[in-house]
Coordinates of N, CA and C in Angstrom, one line a residue:
M1 N 111.4 97.2 162.3 CA 112.3 98.2 161.7 C 112.5 97.9 160.2
K2 N 112.9 96.6 159.9 CA 113.1 96.3 158.5 C 111.8 96.3 157.7
L3 N 110.7 96.0 158.3 CA 109.4 96.0 157.6 C 109.1 97.4 157.2
Q4 N 109.3 98.4 158.1 CA 109.0 99.8 157.7 C 109.9 100.3 156.6
A5 N 111.2 99.8 156.6 CA 112.1 100.2 155.5 C 111.7 99.6 154.2
I6 N 111.2 98.4 154.3 CA 110.7 97.7 153.0 C 109.5 98.5 152.5
K7 N 108.6 98.8 153.4 CA 107.4 99.5 153.0 C 107.7 100.9 152.4
R8 N 108.6 101.6 153.0 CA 109.0 102.9 152.5 C 109.7 102.7 151.1
G9 N 110.6 101.7 151.0 CA 111.2 101.5 149.7 C 110.3 101.1 148.6
T10 N 109.3 100.3 148.9 CA 108.3 99.9 148.0 C 107.4 101.1 147.6
L11 N 107.0 101.9 148.6 CA 106.2 103.0 148.3 C 107.0 104.0 147.4
A12 N 108.3 104.2 147.7 CA 109.1 105.1 146.9 C 109.3 104.6 145.5
S13 N 109.4 103.3 145.3 CA 109.6 102.8 144.0 C 108.3 102.9 143.2
L14 N 107.2 102.8 143.8 CA 105.9 103.0 143.1 C 105.6 104.4 142.8
L15 N 106.0 105.3 143.6 CA 105.7 106.7 143.4 C 106.7 107.4 142.4
S16 N 107.9 106.9 142.3 CA 108.9 107.6 141.5 C 108.5 107.7 140.1
P17 N 108.0 106.7 139.4 CA 107.5 106.9 138.0 C 106.4 107.9 137.9
L18 N 105.6 108.0 138.9 CA 104.5 109.0 138.9 C 105.0 110.4 139.0
V19 N 106.0 110.6 139.8 CA 106.7 111.9 139.9 C 107.3 112.3 138.6
L20 N 108.0 111.4 137.9 CA 108.6 111.7 136.7 C 107.6 112.0 135.6
V21 N 106.5 111.3 135.5 CA 105.5 111.6 134.5 C 104.8 112.9 134.8
S22 N 104.4 113.1 136.0 CA 103.6 114.3 136.4 C 104.5 115.5 136.4
S23 N 105.8 115.4 136.4 CA 106.6 116.6 136.5 C 106.6 117.4 135.2
N24 N 106.5 116.7 134.1 CA 106.6 117.5 132.8 C 105.6 116.8 131.8
P25 N 104.3 117.1 131.8 CA 103.4 116.4 130.9 C 103.6 116.8 129.5
T26 N 104.3 117.8 129.1 CA 104.5 118.2 127.8 C 105.4 117.3 127.0
W27 N 106.1 116.4 127.6 CA 106.9 115.4 126.9 C 106.1 114.6 126.0
A28 N 104.8 114.4 126.2 CA 104.0 113.5 125.4 C 103.4 114.2 124.2
L29 N 103.6 115.5 124.1 CA 103.0 116.3 123.0 C 104.1 116.4 121.9
P30 N 103.6 116.5 120.6 CA 104.5 116.6 119.5 C 105.1 118.0 119.5
P31 N 106.2 118.2 118.8 CA 106.8 119.5 118.7 C 105.9 120.6 118.1
A32 N 106.0 121.8 118.5 CA 105.1 122.9 118.0 C 105.2 123.1 116.5
Q33 N 106.4 122.8 115.9 CA 106.5 123.1 114.4 C 105.9 122.0 113.6
D34 N 105.5 120.9 114.2 CA 104.9 119.8 113.4 C 103.5 120.2 112.8
T35 N 103.2 119.8 111.6 CA 101.9 120.1 111.0 C 100.9 119.1 111.5
P36 N 99.8 119.5 112.0 CA 98.8 118.6 112.5 C 98.3 117.6 111.5
E37 N 97.9 116.4 112.0 CA 97.5 115.3 111.2 C 96.3 115.7 110.4
E38 N 95.4 116.4 111.0 CA 94.1 116.8 110.3 C 94.4 117.6 109.0
V39 N 95.5 118.5 109.1 CA 95.9 119.3 107.9 C 96.5 118.4 106.9
L40 N 97.4 117.4 107.3 CA 98.0 116.5 106.4 C 97.0 115.6 105.6
R41 N 95.9 115.2 106.3 CA 95.0 114.4 105.6 C 94.2 115.1 104.5
T42 N 94.1 116.4 104.6 CA 93.4 117.1 103.6 C 94.3 117.7 102.5
E43 N 95.6 117.5 102.7 CA 96.6 118.0 101.7 C 96.5 117.2 100.4
I44 N 96.6 117.9 99.3 CA 96.6 117.2 98.0 C 98.0 116.9 97.6
I45 N 98.3 115.7 97.4 CA 99.7 115.3 97.0 C 99.9 115.4 95.5
L46 N 100.8 116.2 95.1 CA 101.1 116.4 93.7 C 102.2 115.6 93.1
D47 N 103.0 115.0 94.0 CA 104.1 114.2 93.5 C 103.9 112.8 93.9
A48 N 104.3 111.9 93.1 CA 104.1 110.4 93.4 C 105.3 109.7 93.0
R49 N 105.3 108.4 93.5 CA 106.4 107.5 93.1 C 105.8 106.3 92.5
S50 N 106.5 105.8 91.5 CA 106.0 104.6 90.8 C 106.0 103.4 91.7
P51 N 104.9 102.6 91.8 CA 104.9 101.4 92.6 C 105.8 100.3 91.9
V52 N 106.1 100.5 90.7 CA 106.9 99.4 90.0 C 108.4 99.6 90.4
D53 N 109.0 100.8 90.2 CA 110.4 100.9 90.4 C 110.8 102.1 91.3
G54 N 109.8 102.8 91.9 CA 110.1 103.8 92.8 C 110.6 105.1 92.3
R55 N 110.5 105.3 91.0 CA 111.0 106.6 90.4 C 109.9 107.7 90.6
P56 N 110.3 109.0 90.7 CA 109.3 110.0 90.8 C 108.5 110.2 89.6
M57 N 107.2 110.5 89.7 CA 106.3 110.6 88.6 C 105.4 111.9 88.8
N58 N 104.9 112.5 87.7 CA 104.0 113.5 87.9 C 102.6 112.9 87.9
P59 N 101.5 113.7 88.3 CA 100.2 113.1 88.4 C 99.7 112.5 87.1
A60 N 100.0 113.0 85.9 CA 99.5 112.4 84.7 C 100.2 111.1 84.4
E61 N 101.5 111.0 84.7 CA 102.1 109.7 84.5 C 101.6 108.6 85.4
Y62 N 101.3 109.1 86.7 CA 100.8 108.1 87.7 C 99.4 107.6 87.3
A63 N 98.6 108.5 86.8 CA 97.2 108.1 86.4 C 97.3 107.2 85.2
A64 N 98.2 107.4 84.3 CA 98.4 106.5 83.1 C 98.8 105.1 83.6
L65 N 99.8 105.1 84.5 CA 100.3 103.8 85.0 C 99.1 103.1 85.8
Q66 N 98.3 103.8 86.6 CA 97.2 103.1 87.2 C 96.2 102.6 86.2
A67 N 95.9 103.3 85.2 CA 95.0 102.8 84.2 C 95.6 101.6 83.5
E68 N 96.9 101.6 83.2 CA 97.5 100.5 82.5 C 97.5 99.2 83.4
Q69 N 97.7 99.4 84.7 CA 97.7 98.3 85.7 C 96.3 97.7 85.9
Q70 N 95.2 98.6 85.7 CA 93.9 98.1 85.9 C 93.3 97.5 84.7
A71 N 93.9 97.6 83.5 CA 93.4 97.1 82.3 C 93.4 95.6 82.4
P72 N 92.4 95.0 81.7 CA 92.3 93.5 81.8 C 93.5 92.8 81.2
Y73 N 93.9 91.7 81.8 CA 95.1 90.9 81.5 C 94.7 90.1 80.3
H74 N 95.6 90.1 79.2 CA 95.5 89.3 78.1 C 96.6 88.3 78.1
P75 N 96.4 87.0 78.4 CA 97.5 86.1 78.4 C 98.2 85.9 77.1
P76 N 99.4 85.5 77.1 CA 100.1 85.3 75.8 C 99.6 84.1 75.1
A77 N 99.9 84.0 73.8 CA 99.5 82.9 73.0 C 99.9 81.6 73.6
P78 N 99.1 80.5 73.5 CA 99.4 79.2 74.0 C 100.7 78.7 73.5
L79 N 101.4 77.9 74.3 CA 102.7 77.3 73.9 C 102.5 76.1 73.0
S80 N 103.5 75.8 72.3 CA 103.4 74.7 71.4 C 103.4 73.4 72.2
S81 N 103.0 72.3 71.6 CA 102.9 71.0 72.4 C 104.3 70.5 72.8
K82 N 105.3 70.8 71.9 CA 106.6 70.4 72.3 C 107.2 71.1 73.5
V83 N 106.9 72.4 73.6 CA 107.4 73.1 74.8 C 106.7 72.7 76.0
R84 N 105.3 72.4 75.9 CA 104.6 71.9 77.0 C 105.1 70.6 77.5
S85 N 105.4 69.7 76.6 CA 105.9 68.4 77.0 C 107.3 68.5 77.7
I86 N 108.1 69.4 77.2 CA 109.5 69.6 77.8 C 109.3 70.1 79.3
V87 N 108.4 71.1 79.4 CA 108.1 71.6 80.8 C 107.6 70.5 81.7
T88 N 106.7 69.7 81.2 CA 106.2 68.6 82.0 C 107.3 67.7 82.4
L89 N 108.1 67.3 81.5 CA 109.2 66.4 81.8 C 110.2 67.0 82.8
L90 N 110.4 68.3 82.7 CA 111.3 69.0 83.7 C 110.6 69.0 85.1
K91 N 109.3 69.1 85.2 CA 108.6 69.1 86.5 C 108.7 67.7 87.1
V92 N 108.5 66.6 86.2 CA 108.6 65.3 86.7 C 110.1 65.0 87.2
R93 N 111.1 65.5 86.5 CA 112.5 65.3 86.9 C 112.7 66.0 88.2
K94 N 112.2 67.2 88.4 CA 112.4 67.9 89.7 C 111.7 67.1 90.8
F95 N 110.5 66.6 90.6 CA 109.8 65.8 91.6 C 110.6 64.6 92.0
I96 N 111.2 63.9 91.0 CA 111.9 62.7 91.3 C 113.2 63.0 92.1
K97 N 113.9 64.1 91.7 CA 115.1 64.5 92.4 C 114.8 65.0 93.8
T98 N 113.7 65.5 94.0 CA 113.3 66.0 95.4 C 112.9 64.9 96.3
Y99 N 112.0 64.0 95.8 CA 111.4 63.0 96.7 C 112.1 61.6 96.6
L100 N 112.8 61.4 95.6 CA 113.5 60.1 95.4 C 115.0 60.4 95.0
P101 N 115.8 61.0 95.9 CA 117.1 61.4 95.6 C 118.1 60.3 95.3
F102 N 117.7 59.1 95.8 CA 118.7 58.0 95.6 C 118.6 57.4 94.2
I103 N 117.7 57.8 93.3 CA 117.7 57.4 91.9 C 118.7 58.3 91.2
P104 N 119.7 57.7 90.5 CA 120.6 58.5 89.8 C 120.0 59.2 88.5
M105 N 120.2 60.5 88.4 CA 119.7 61.2 87.3 C 120.8 62.3 87.0
K106 N 120.9 62.6 85.7 CA 121.9 63.6 85.3 C 121.1 64.7 84.6

């Protein structure tokens, strides 16, 4: 008696999701007012946002920004030897404070 009840309960629990899914297959479809993806892929976008700060741009400004970003990079003039030595000393000090914290430094 209990075995039959368990079998019926198991069968019912397996079939109940199928009944819910098969009762209304239109739940899986997008709403009718949505524009199809194929149409959206062919649409020409006339407004853009700046990748730098997110402000709206027209196509001419966006093209100019893209050209500016793709231009070759020209590094600034080399630093003087005094500035390079100070930066090196600061890096050494940071290394010592990180890996040898027991050495007193101000």
